[in-house]
Amino acid sequence: MVVGKSESFTATLQEAPLIEPGHSYASMTEKISDIVLTKPHPRSWAIVFLTGLSLLMLMLYAVLYLFIRGIGIWGINVPVGWGFAIINLVWWIGIGHAGTLISAILLLLHQDWRTSINRFAEAMTLFAVACAGLFPILHTGRPWLVYYLIPYPDTLGLWPQFRSPLVWDVFAISTYASVSLLFWYVGLLPDLATMRDRAKNRFARVIYGLFALGWRGSARHWHRHQVASLLLAGLATPLVVSVHTVVSWDFAMSIIPGWHATIFPPYFVAGAIYAGFAMVMTLVIPIRHWYGLQDFITIRHIENMAKITLATGLIVCYGYLMEAFMAWYSANPYEQFMMHNRQFGPYAPVYWTLIFCNGVVIQALWFKKVRTNVKILFGISLIVGVGMWLERYIIVVTSLHRDFLPSSWGMYAGTFWDYATFLGSIGLFLTLLMLFVRFVPMISGFELRELWWKLNRSAKDEASDKAAA
Amino acid sequence: MAQVFHRSLNSISRFGIVGGAILAAGVALGLAAAYRSSLVTQVNISRAQPVPFSHKHHVNGLGLDCRYCHTSVESSPFAGIPPTQICMNCHSQIWSDSPMLEPVRKSFRTGEPLHWTRINDVPDFVYFNHSIHVHKGIGCETCHGRVDRMPLTWKANPLYMKWCLACHRAPEEYVRPREEVFTMGWKPAEDQDLLGARLVKEYHIQKLTHCSVCHR
């Protein structure tokens, strides 16, 4: 351990350190920027990148065919008009939430452990939102007319239907995407400047230099940077709650049994954070291993994320219980039928798999042994990802396929094109993520240095600071 | 290490940010203006026709009623384009050797109708009906302009949905007595507010703005 830590930090550091000992400003900066600038990339990087790229090509193929033939190639029809596109939208948007929670709420709450994962998680948010945004656009069937969704003074003399949550969705998601992008980029500026200064190659220096917007690290720059970051964090904080709330209203504002429930907003938000943290773990665990980042993303980070996953997972389980309870308690035959149909109808296997993934498997996270074993955690977080996708499948499909009128019941199944587009979106996500790892410092260097400074200040320093203030 | 960029890039990039924003706004405004201009809508632009038929001569000069030629305008959705026979009612007697009328005579001889170029055309996904408008007291002029002053026919209104809706939302501003529907240059003798309100009541005019009125 580094000598001379302040008392207050010794207490928090009892479990595992936030930065492994033996580092200095220089060694940290070097380690982070060398991943991009000098070190050869591991073979695993290339494998994941190529897999992602091939899936992305599959998506391009599926989307091209979609443009030629229309959305009839998907499995949707009366009565299930919302299929994979909506399931995937909700799934991806949810995943993004962890990044915003880490970067905004944990920043405002002064949680130091966010530092080494925030850049990465925010990038994940951006890419997840990009994948999410694709689906409603494709689902319109005429993506070239998607600007109809934006209110502007057109020659039709019509505004979008402001009473519809689908329009609120447009605002919620586009706000979310722009704030996330800004926040991420502002946080990136000092590190881009570091990259500019450290790059040997002239081309890299010009590119990083352009994106660094002339950052020179003057006191005024740092001051403005801090103010901007805090303001953006303040803006992003309500978004963590509001975006998925609006997405849940897409369902809750309708009168379909199983959708029309007040529990939807909190239940969706918890599910979002739950899925998001699982996704961060799915990504961080292998990447930290490939690049030897165990010093910065320590077992403490991983364990904290596992704890949040457990906590939010339990809220989600409570949501499942309440859905069943309310269906019974409402004494409404349609609600009761919906619940019965979910649990014992044709989609029962999907429902019980979902309960197994999200209700049973995560109970393992109560044990510290599990929370500190990265291999098991990786497996669990994959299972959580699957579970959350199935949850959306159950919500969308089981409510629609048998509603009020038995004469218009039907069954739903995704077609090849549904799966191709879904897998393709995972490809898009992986491709973007691998490019990010390749070209941008994936850990926030300047925040790590700041944290190091905080952790290593002696009591004497602190006292003299106090005296000066 | 030398600086990557020259000092001047500071001002260039500041200018670029402001300039970029102005440019984007300009392009958006420009596109919106172009879409409303006659470049796209063809309003006030006359089209070449196989025979240079002039409403100015026939309506203003000769005082022909619209229904003499557009025979079905009161009874059907389609106003009707006159068959060659109607032209020949007169042009077998007058101007019967005018070279300009040769296509009319040829059409009459061969029985093949003249191929007029369409001026007003709403997309196929829109349902339009002349007879209801004529019966509810909407003048030809309100939609087609001063046809009696057109040497060659042109479009007087863009026929954008917004334009249809402007009247469907407030028909009292446009309605006129049924007897005046075919009159060109009609001016209300009294205040249009009073007249409009009265006629709307008298003709039982509703405000039809459901999507399925026009998109069936």
XYZ file of C-alpha atoms in Angstrom:
685
model
C 0.000 0.000 0.000
C 1.088 3.524 -0.618
C 2.135 5.181 2.586
C 0.416 8.110 4.208
C -3.216 7.637 3.267
C -5.687 9.757 5.130
C -7.697 8.154 7.905
C -11.057 8.412 6.207
C -9.886 6.516 3.195
C -8.303 3.701 5.137
C -11.761 2.792 6.285
C -13.197 2.556 2.806
C -10.159 0.818 1.471
C -10.359 -2.057 3.848
C -11.940 -4.342 1.278
C -9.925 -3.911 -1.897
C -8.170 -0.855 -3.293
C -9.595 1.316 -6.074
C -6.164 1.578 -7.691
C -3.657 -1.154 -7.083
C -0.528 0.106 -5.291
C 2.696 0.967 -7.037
C 1.372 3.483 -9.541
C 2.346 7.060 -10.213
C 0.762 9.751 -12.406
C 3.133 8.851 -15.200
C 2.668 5.110 -15.009
C -1.109 5.427 -15.044
C -1.158 7.800 -18.003
C 1.280 5.631 -19.860
C -0.646 2.460 -19.290
C -3.929 3.957 -20.459
C -2.699 5.768 -23.503
C -0.303 3.071 -24.634
C -3.211 0.718 -25.167
C -4.287 2.993 -27.977
C -0.981 4.354 -29.190
C 1.711 1.734 -29.040
C 0.677 -1.637 -27.701
C -0.315 -4.294 -30.244
C -3.914 -5.334 -29.829
C -4.595 -8.843 -28.559
C -5.999 -11.485 -30.829
C -9.244 -11.567 -28.819
C -9.823 -7.956 -29.865
C -9.544 -8.925 -33.520
C -11.854 -11.911 -33.079
C -14.582 -9.873 -31.373
C -14.209 -7.044 -33.873
C -14.520 -9.361 -36.853
C -17.477 -11.171 -35.311
C -19.164 -7.842 -34.695
C -18.424 -6.676 -38.202
C -19.838 -9.836 -39.773
C -23.011 -9.540 -37.736
C -23.224 -5.922 -38.808
C -23.028 -7.038 -42.429
C -25.842 -9.475 -41.724
C -27.848 -6.526 -40.446
C -27.151 -4.443 -43.531
C -28.376 -7.346 -45.619
C -31.521 -7.721 -43.495
C -32.196 -3.995 -43.584
C -31.701 -3.769 -47.324
C -34.211 -6.551 -47.813
C -36.519 -4.764 -45.383
C -36.355 -1.598 -47.460
C -37.148 -3.531 -50.616
C -39.994 -5.657 -49.269
C -41.333 -3.721 -46.275
C -41.985 -4.871 -42.719
C -44.076 -7.784 -43.928
C -40.858 -9.814 -43.816
C -40.978 -9.634 -40.028
C -43.154 -11.840 -37.864
C -45.485 -9.044 -36.843
C -49.106 -9.053 -37.905
C -52.514 -8.689 -36.313
C -52.812 -9.222 -33.347
C -49.120 -8.909 -32.420
C -48.127 -5.682 -34.151
C -45.189 -5.000 -31.874
C -42.560 -7.652 -32.159
C -38.808 -7.771 -32.121
C -38.413 -4.126 -33.011
C -40.010 -2.937 -29.777
C -38.473 -5.708 -27.696
C -35.033 -4.759 -28.949
C -35.648 -1.042 -28.541
C -36.579 -1.472 -24.886
C -33.747 -3.900 -24.261
C -31.056 -1.694 -25.752
C -32.314 1.527 -24.241
C -32.363 -0.173 -20.862
C -28.782 -1.333 -21.219
C -27.701 2.208 -21.832
C -28.971 3.343 -18.445
C -26.140 1.893 -16.424
C -23.672 4.190 -18.139
C -25.642 7.294 -17.260
C -26.150 6.138 -13.702
C -22.421 5.546 -13.303
C -21.365 8.783 -14.885
C -24.005 11.161 -13.550
C -25.571 9.918 -10.343
C -22.435 8.350 -8.940
C -20.534 11.538 -9.784
C -22.992 13.667 -7.868
C -22.894 11.185 -4.985
C -19.066 11.340 -4.895
C -18.661 7.618 -5.428
C -14.968 7.321 -6.189
C -15.234 3.832 -7.574
C -16.988 5.106 -10.676
C -13.789 6.649 -11.972
C -12.190 3.755 -13.777
C -15.379 2.472 -15.372
C -17.286 5.617 -16.255
C -15.709 6.306 -19.642
C -16.284 2.776 -20.708
C -19.844 2.638 -19.401
C -20.731 5.928 -21.079
C -19.432 4.664 -24.397
C -21.566 1.592 -23.901
C -24.560 3.889 -23.288
C -23.983 5.746 -26.520
C -23.676 2.617 -28.588
C -26.673 1.005 -26.907
C -28.768 4.093 -27.638
C -27.608 3.992 -31.256
C -28.763 0.369 -31.537
C -32.020 1.186 -29.769
C -32.725 4.153 -32.021
C -32.479 1.997 -35.137
C -35.448 -0.169 -34.284
C -38.303 2.327 -34.168
C -36.920 3.897 -37.332
C -36.960 0.560 -39.127
C -40.331 -0.267 -37.601
C -41.994 2.738 -39.237
C -41.714 0.802 -42.476
C -40.764 3.971 -44.328
C -37.585 5.061 -42.602
C -37.049 7.876 -45.061
C -40.168 9.582 -43.671
C -39.037 9.301 -40.077
C -38.743 13.071 -39.816
C -42.558 13.093 -39.606
C -42.025 12.252 -35.936
C -40.407 15.608 -35.288
C -42.740 18.548 -34.866
C -41.939 21.119 -37.532
C -44.180 23.443 -39.551
C -44.907 21.153 -42.482
C -47.143 21.486 -45.560
C -49.556 18.881 -44.218
C -50.769 21.213 -41.486
C -50.396 18.424 -38.943
C -48.424 18.054 -35.711
C -47.424 14.755 -34.238
C -50.000 13.446 -31.745
C -48.675 15.030 -28.590
C -50.975 12.924 -26.446
C -49.216 9.768 -27.564
C -46.337 8.366 -25.505
C -44.746 7.258 -28.759
C -44.066 10.925 -29.478
C -42.746 11.495 -25.944
C -40.428 8.601 -26.689
C -38.944 10.501 -29.601
C -38.129 13.420 -27.331
C -36.942 11.267 -24.453
C -34.602 9.174 -26.540
C -33.215 12.000 -28.650
C -32.556 14.099 -25.539
C -30.926 11.134 -23.936
C -28.723 10.491 -26.941
C -27.577 14.103 -27.206
C -26.899 14.600 -23.487
C -25.025 11.289 -23.305
C -22.928 12.202 -26.311
C -22.078 15.631 -24.938
C -21.271 14.315 -21.508
C -19.031 11.632 -22.881
C -17.262 13.998 -25.215
C -16.711 16.721 -22.634
C -15.257 14.124 -20.304
C -12.986 12.966 -23.079
C -11.405 16.333 -23.862
C -8.427 16.316 -21.456
C -7.598 12.753 -22.412
C -7.775 13.529 -26.113
C -5.257 16.281 -25.473
C -3.028 13.768 -23.680
C -3.280 11.498 -26.689
C -2.423 14.393 -28.988
C 0.667 15.159 -26.944
C 1.804 11.582 -26.639
C 1.159 10.425 -30.198
C 4.282 10.005 -32.309
C 2.545 9.851 -35.631
C 1.706 13.216 -37.210
C -1.667 12.075 -38.535
C -2.762 10.837 -35.100
C -1.654 14.112 -33.553
C -3.719 16.138 -35.975
C -6.812 13.987 -35.507
C -6.610 13.884 -31.714
C -5.709 17.560 -31.773
C -8.810 18.453 -33.748
C -11.051 16.543 -31.379
C -9.292 17.966 -28.319
C -10.636 21.397 -29.312
C -7.423 23.168 -28.396
C -7.253 21.874 -24.835
C -4.108 23.216 -23.163
C -4.887 22.324 -19.567
C -4.798 25.877 -18.261
C -6.472 26.564 -14.929
C -9.291 28.289 -16.763
C -9.789 25.273 -18.987
C -9.998 23.004 -15.977
C -12.418 25.304 -14.246
C -14.761 25.466 -17.205
C -14.429 21.789 -17.749
C -15.495 21.073 -14.218
C -18.466 23.417 -14.400
C -19.578 21.906 -17.698
C -19.226 18.372 -16.366
C -21.268 19.127 -13.288
C -23.980 20.859 -15.300
C -24.184 17.959 -17.713
C -24.264 15.518 -14.821
C -27.158 17.508 -13.407
C -28.934 17.316 -16.748
C -28.258 13.637 -17.164
C -29.419 12.651 -13.678
C -33.162 13.032 -14.286
C -32.700 11.252 -17.597
C -31.668 8.060 -15.818
C -35.177 7.918 -14.433
C -37.188 9.699 -17.081
C -36.155 7.924 -20.269
C -37.180 4.450 -19.281
C -40.247 5.833 -17.553
C -41.369 7.265 -20.869
C -40.532 4.005 -22.608
C -42.672 2.158 -20.060
C -45.531 4.558 -20.782
C -45.599 3.254 -24.345
C -47.152 0.249 -22.667
C -48.702 1.617 -19.499
C -50.741 4.323 -21.249
C -52.598 1.716 -23.272
C -55.455 -0.391 -21.937
C -54.048 -3.774 -22.871
C -54.138 -6.273 -19.987
C -50.677 -6.660 -18.525
C -49.548 -3.254 -19.766
C -51.953 -0.881 -18.059
C -50.171 -0.848 -14.697
C -48.794 1.929 -12.528
C -45.844 -0.207 -11.462
C -44.404 -0.063 -14.961
C -42.188 3.038 -14.661
C -40.192 2.038 -11.542
C -40.139 -1.565 -12.642
C -38.755 -0.588 -16.055
C -36.161 1.783 -14.617
C -34.891 -0.846 -12.205
C -34.817 -3.396 -15.019
C -32.855 -0.973 -17.142
C -30.169 -0.389 -14.562
C -30.084 -4.080 -13.797
C -29.564 -5.050 -17.425
C -27.101 -2.195 -17.876
C -24.832 -3.180 -15.025
C -24.904 -6.767 -16.190
C -23.834 -5.560 -19.626
C -21.017 -3.445 -18.175
C -19.742 -6.526 -16.382
C -20.086 -8.672 -19.492
C -17.827 -6.234 -21.303
C -15.452 -5.102 -18.596
C -14.503 -8.548 -17.359
C -12.939 -9.789 -20.606
C -11.535 -6.429 -21.680
C -9.822 -5.829 -18.355
C -8.273 -9.254 -18.759
C -7.079 -8.674 -22.347
C -5.404 -5.391 -21.580
C -4.197 -6.172 -18.074
C -6.272 -3.430 -16.498
C -6.773 -5.262 -13.210
C -4.834 -2.458 -11.520
C -7.481 0.130 -12.313
C -10.632 -1.930 -12.596
C -10.113 -3.851 -9.429
C -12.178 -6.560 -7.878
C -13.738 -3.819 -5.772
C -15.310 -2.273 -8.858
C -16.573 -5.595 -10.025
C -18.026 -6.420 -6.665
C -19.801 -3.080 -6.389
C -21.357 -3.593 -9.792
C -22.490 -7.061 -8.755
C -24.124 -5.560 -5.687
C -26.046 -3.022 -7.728
C -27.089 -5.776 -10.110
C -28.412 -7.763 -7.194
C -30.255 -4.798 -5.678
C -31.942 -3.737 -8.896
C -32.568 -7.373 -9.805
C -34.524 -7.800 -6.590
C -36.645 -4.755 -7.456
C -37.371 -6.363 -10.798
C -38.384 -9.590 -9.049
C -40.674 -7.555 -6.839
C -42.157 -6.193 -10.073
C -42.863 -9.738 -11.292
C -44.524 -10.599 -8.011
C -46.609 -7.440 -8.023
C -47.754 -8.036 -11.586
C -49.060 -11.430 -10.550
C -50.529 -10.115 -7.322
C -52.262 -7.177 -8.973
C -53.708 -9.412 -11.668
C -55.333 -11.478 -8.945
C -56.220 -8.586 -6.638
C -57.791 -6.499 -9.416
C -60.477 -9.175 -9.839
C -60.434 -8.194 -13.476
C -60.998 -11.326 -15.579
C -58.852 -10.034 -18.454
C -55.901 -9.313 -16.185
C -56.305 -12.658 -14.512
C -56.485 -14.451 -17.802
C -53.405 -12.597 -19.027
C -51.394 -13.747 -16.004
C -52.640 -17.290 -16.304
C -51.841 -17.288 -19.985
C -48.348 -15.983 -19.315
C -47.591 -18.632 -16.761
C -49.347 -21.599 -18.298
C -50.185 -20.599 -21.876
C -48.197 -21.265 -25.039
C -45.379 -18.913 -23.995
C -45.018 -20.437 -20.514
C -41.531 -21.859 -21.220
C -40.318 -18.371 -22.072
C -41.873 -16.966 -18.902
C -40.310 -19.562 -16.642
C -36.911 -19.214 -18.307
C -37.163 -15.514 -17.624
C -38.035 -16.143 -13.966
C -35.127 -18.548 -13.748
C -32.665 -16.019 -15.247
C -33.804 -12.949 -13.362
C -35.270 -14.446 -10.233
C -33.233 -17.514 -9.383
C -29.768 -17.140 -10.868
C -29.056 -13.731 -9.414
C -29.622 -14.972 -5.891
C -26.057 -16.306 -6.185
C -24.895 -12.686 -5.940
C -25.707 -12.686 -2.239
C -22.416 -14.539 -1.754
C -19.177 -12.644 -1.671
C -17.405 -15.655 -3.165
C -19.556 -15.306 -6.262
C -19.262 -11.538 -6.414
C -15.486 -11.730 -6.456
C -15.188 -14.572 -8.937
C -15.028 -12.928 -12.334
C -15.665 -16.097 -14.316
C -18.912 -16.886 -12.545
C -19.906 -13.217 -12.676
C -19.351 -13.155 -16.418
C -21.677 -16.134 -16.792
C -24.317 -14.574 -14.548
C -24.241 -11.269 -16.362
C -24.775 -13.026 -19.694
C -27.741 -14.859 -18.191
C -29.134 -11.542 -16.918
C -28.858 -10.085 -20.414
C -30.839 -12.997 -21.812
C -33.346 -12.772 -18.983
C -34.046 -9.115 -19.607
C -34.541 -9.709 -23.314
C -37.011 -12.482 -22.515
C -38.797 -10.189 -20.072
C -39.513 -7.712 -22.863
C -40.538 -10.562 -25.116
C -43.061 -11.719 -22.530
C -44.412 -8.214 -21.960
C -44.829 -7.410 -25.629
C -46.010 -10.746 -26.957
C -48.147 -12.359 -24.267
C -50.261 -9.267 -23.721
C -50.972 -8.752 -27.394
C -51.436 -12.258 -28.670
C -54.505 -12.960 -26.545
C -56.388 -9.876 -25.465
C -60.064 -9.132 -25.064
C -61.464 -10.856 -28.150
C -60.802 -14.586 -28.425
C -61.859 -14.471 -32.071
C -58.805 -12.384 -32.870
C -56.207 -14.313 -30.938
C -53.056 -15.390 -32.700
C -49.515 -16.575 -32.208
C -46.272 -14.724 -32.784
C -42.779 -15.837 -33.682
C -39.825 -13.908 -35.061
C -38.759 -14.744 -38.606
C -35.236 -15.156 -39.923
C -35.198 -11.416 -40.645
C -36.161 -10.550 -37.083
C -33.290 -12.567 -35.724
C -30.892 -11.260 -38.358
C -31.685 -7.665 -37.436
C -31.413 -8.364 -33.728
C -28.096 -10.193 -34.037
C -27.004 -7.457 -36.407
C -27.636 -4.828 -33.768
C -25.400 -6.776 -31.402
C -22.855 -6.725 -34.216
C -23.175 -2.968 -34.528
C -22.705 -2.624 -30.785
C -19.610 -4.824 -30.688
C -18.084 -3.136 -33.721
C -18.503 0.325 -32.252
C -17.207 -0.834 -28.905
C -14.093 -2.441 -30.343
C -13.396 0.682 -32.389
C -13.773 2.713 -29.221
C -11.311 0.498 -27.372
C -8.936 0.792 -30.284
C -8.977 4.560 -30.776
C -10.034 6.209 -27.525
C -8.518 5.835 -24.048
C -11.078 3.589 -22.414
C -10.313 4.693 -18.877
C -10.533 8.311 -17.919
C -6.890 9.182 -17.315
C -7.302 12.570 -15.725
C -9.971 11.403 -13.319
C -7.826 8.468 -12.337
C -4.945 10.840 -11.571
C -7.263 12.998 -9.524
C -8.444 9.961 -7.603
C -4.856 8.897 -7.031
C -4.117 12.325 -5.646
C -7.092 12.115 -3.292
C -6.196 8.654 -2.108
C -2.562 9.475 -1.516
C -2.768 12.777 0.244
C -1.279 12.640 3.690
C -3.099 13.883 6.740
C -0.533 16.653 6.906
C -1.436 17.853 3.421
C -5.052 17.893 4.367
C -4.378 19.909 7.491
C -2.340 22.475 5.609
C -5.100 22.702 2.998
C -7.577 23.396 5.738
C -5.373 26.037 7.249
C -5.024 27.727 3.868
C -8.790 27.699 3.305
C 7.373 19.628 -29.287
C 6.025 22.037 -31.860
C 2.363 22.953 -31.750
C 0.228 20.809 -34.018
C -1.898 23.681 -35.200
C -1.251 27.289 -35.989
C -2.662 29.965 -33.689
C -5.099 31.156 -36.341
C -7.054 27.924 -36.045
C -8.587 29.303 -32.848
C -10.459 32.014 -34.727
C -11.148 29.760 -37.681
C -12.833 27.186 -35.483
C -14.847 29.797 -33.590
C -16.007 31.209 -36.871
C -16.680 27.683 -38.098
C -19.021 26.914 -35.200
C -21.083 30.060 -35.696
C -20.898 29.759 -39.477
C -21.901 26.102 -39.356
C -24.961 26.874 -37.276
C -25.983 29.673 -39.627
C -25.378 27.480 -42.638
C -27.494 24.652 -41.223
C -30.345 27.046 -40.426
C -30.008 28.585 -43.880
C -30.156 25.244 -45.648
C -33.228 24.233 -43.633
C -34.988 27.513 -44.402
C -33.984 27.310 -48.047
C -35.366 23.804 -48.447
C -38.603 24.778 -46.712
C -38.965 27.836 -48.964
C -38.205 25.823 -52.108
C -40.800 23.227 -51.178
C -43.419 25.969 -50.932
C -42.327 27.818 -54.069
C -43.795 27.344 -57.529
C -40.616 25.512 -58.440
C -42.122 22.502 -56.695
C -45.836 23.333 -56.545
C -46.131 24.608 -60.159
C -48.488 27.333 -58.935
C -48.926 30.129 -61.523
C -46.954 28.235 -64.143
C -48.890 27.411 -67.302
C -48.228 24.176 -69.132
C -48.008 23.522 -72.837
C -51.150 21.825 -74.161
C -51.701 19.987 -77.473
C -54.044 22.835 -78.438
C -53.430 26.262 -76.907
C -56.897 26.356 -75.365
C -57.650 29.674 -73.700
C -60.193 29.980 -70.873
C -59.741 33.713 -71.288
C -61.222 33.600 -74.796
C -63.908 31.069 -74.144
C -65.039 32.071 -70.643
C -64.359 35.768 -70.495
C -64.689 36.577 -74.198
C -67.548 34.279 -75.172
C -69.159 34.041 -71.719
C -69.377 30.238 -71.710
C -70.405 28.579 -68.443
C -67.959 26.152 -66.904
C -70.584 23.394 -67.054
C -70.801 23.671 -70.823
C -67.468 21.907 -70.958
C -66.899 20.486 -67.456
C -70.182 18.698 -67.602
C -69.959 16.402 -64.581
C -68.675 18.922 -62.056
C -72.014 19.099 -60.216
C -72.783 15.433 -60.164
C -69.544 13.520 -59.755
C -66.151 13.614 -58.097
C -64.565 14.280 -61.472
C -65.194 17.667 -63.072
C -64.848 16.260 -66.573
C -62.661 17.343 -69.466
C -64.720 18.155 -72.561
C -64.724 15.612 -75.365
C -63.684 16.845 -78.830
C -67.333 16.826 -79.841
C -67.970 19.850 -77.593
C -65.248 21.908 -79.261
C -66.548 20.909 -82.645
C -69.999 22.212 -81.797
C -68.525 25.625 -82.587
C -65.261 24.910 -84.353
C -66.890 22.997 -87.176
C -68.388 26.418 -87.998
C -65.975 29.078 -86.758
C -62.225 29.181 -87.171
C -62.722 25.870 -88.937
C -59.528 26.242 -90.921
C -57.327 27.663 -88.184
C -54.040 25.723 -88.173
C -54.029 25.899 -84.368
C -57.175 23.789 -84.305
C -55.820 21.056 -86.570
C -55.294 18.617 -83.625
C -58.945 19.094 -82.647
C -60.144 18.321 -86.138
C -57.822 15.357 -86.396
C -59.086 14.018 -83.105
C -62.632 14.436 -84.353
C -61.835 12.582 -87.603
C -59.977 9.696 -85.991
C -62.025 9.502 -82.800
C -58.896 9.567 -80.676
C -59.331 12.040 -77.773
C -56.947 14.932 -77.219
C -54.248 14.265 -74.661
C -54.478 17.262 -72.319
C -51.729 17.765 -69.794
C -53.032 17.622 -66.236
C -52.659 20.773 -64.170
C -54.351 20.007 -60.845
C -53.582 16.551 -59.596
C -53.728 15.306 -56.046
C -51.888 12.048 -55.248
C -53.816 8.805 -55.659
C -54.006 8.282 -51.899
C -56.206 11.376 -51.592
C -59.904 11.301 -52.352
C -61.292 14.496 -53.808
C -64.860 15.172 -54.846
C -66.108 18.147 -56.865
C -69.842 17.704 -56.478
C -69.849 18.094 -52.670
C -67.855 21.312 -52.884
C -70.079 22.762 -55.579
C -73.218 21.873 -53.634
C -71.936 23.305 -50.379
C -71.200 26.612 -52.072
C -67.467 26.580 -52.704
C -66.709 28.530 -55.866
C -64.452 27.236 -58.636
C -62.513 30.452 -58.200
C -61.680 29.717 -54.545
C -59.646 26.725 -55.601
C -58.755 27.351 -59.236
C -58.288 31.128 -59.224
C -59.373 33.520 -61.966
C -59.672 30.895 -64.708
C -61.330 33.532 -66.905
C -58.006 35.382 -67.042
C -55.899 32.399 -68.030
C -54.764 32.329 -71.667
C -53.270 28.936 -70.846
C -54.455 27.145 -67.694
C -52.278 27.141 -64.605
C -52.564 25.953 -61.049
C -53.737 28.635 -58.620
C -53.128 26.769 -55.350
C -50.507 24.257 -54.232
C -53.100 21.617 -53.201
C -51.030 20.781 -50.123
C -52.957 19.093 -47.364
C -52.497 22.168 -45.215
C -54.358 24.131 -47.860
C -57.306 21.725 -47.918
C -57.425 21.752 -44.127
C -57.337 25.526 -43.869
C -60.797 25.553 -45.473
C -62.108 22.364 -43.874
C -61.316 23.845 -40.472
C -62.983 27.193 -41.255
C -65.344 26.833 -44.243
C -67.257 30.011 -43.254
C -64.379 32.113 -44.508
C -64.739 30.782 -48.068
C -68.331 29.734 -48.619
C -70.515 31.682 -51.089
C -74.146 31.408 -52.260
C -74.719 28.373 -54.492
C -75.801 30.570 -57.414
C -72.384 32.224 -57.415
C -70.255 29.063 -57.500
C -69.420 29.443 -61.195
C -69.036 33.214 -61.101
C -65.546 34.593 -61.549
C -64.522 37.655 -59.538
C -67.444 37.366 -57.084
C -67.274 39.699 -54.061
C -69.553 39.262 -51.046
C -72.143 42.066 -50.924
C -72.157 41.943 -47.121
C -69.549 41.089 -44.537
C -68.164 37.566 -45.192
C -68.289 36.867 -41.437
C -72.054 37.303 -41.359
C -72.699 35.718 -44.756
C -70.381 32.789 -44.040
C -71.953 32.037 -40.687
C -75.421 32.157 -42.228
C -74.551 29.954 -45.200
C -72.794 27.390 -43.059
C -76.020 27.009 -41.130
C -78.209 27.044 -44.202
C -76.171 24.483 -46.157
C -75.438 22.380 -43.043
C -71.729 22.586 -43.669
C -69.674 20.463 -41.302
C -66.008 20.794 -40.471
C -64.644 17.619 -41.994
C -61.137 17.069 -40.679
C -61.062 13.338 -39.998
C -58.230 11.670 -41.794
C -60.627 9.270 -43.461
C -62.546 12.068 -45.201
C -59.722 12.363 -47.702
C -57.627 9.249 -47.042
C -60.080 6.419 -47.532
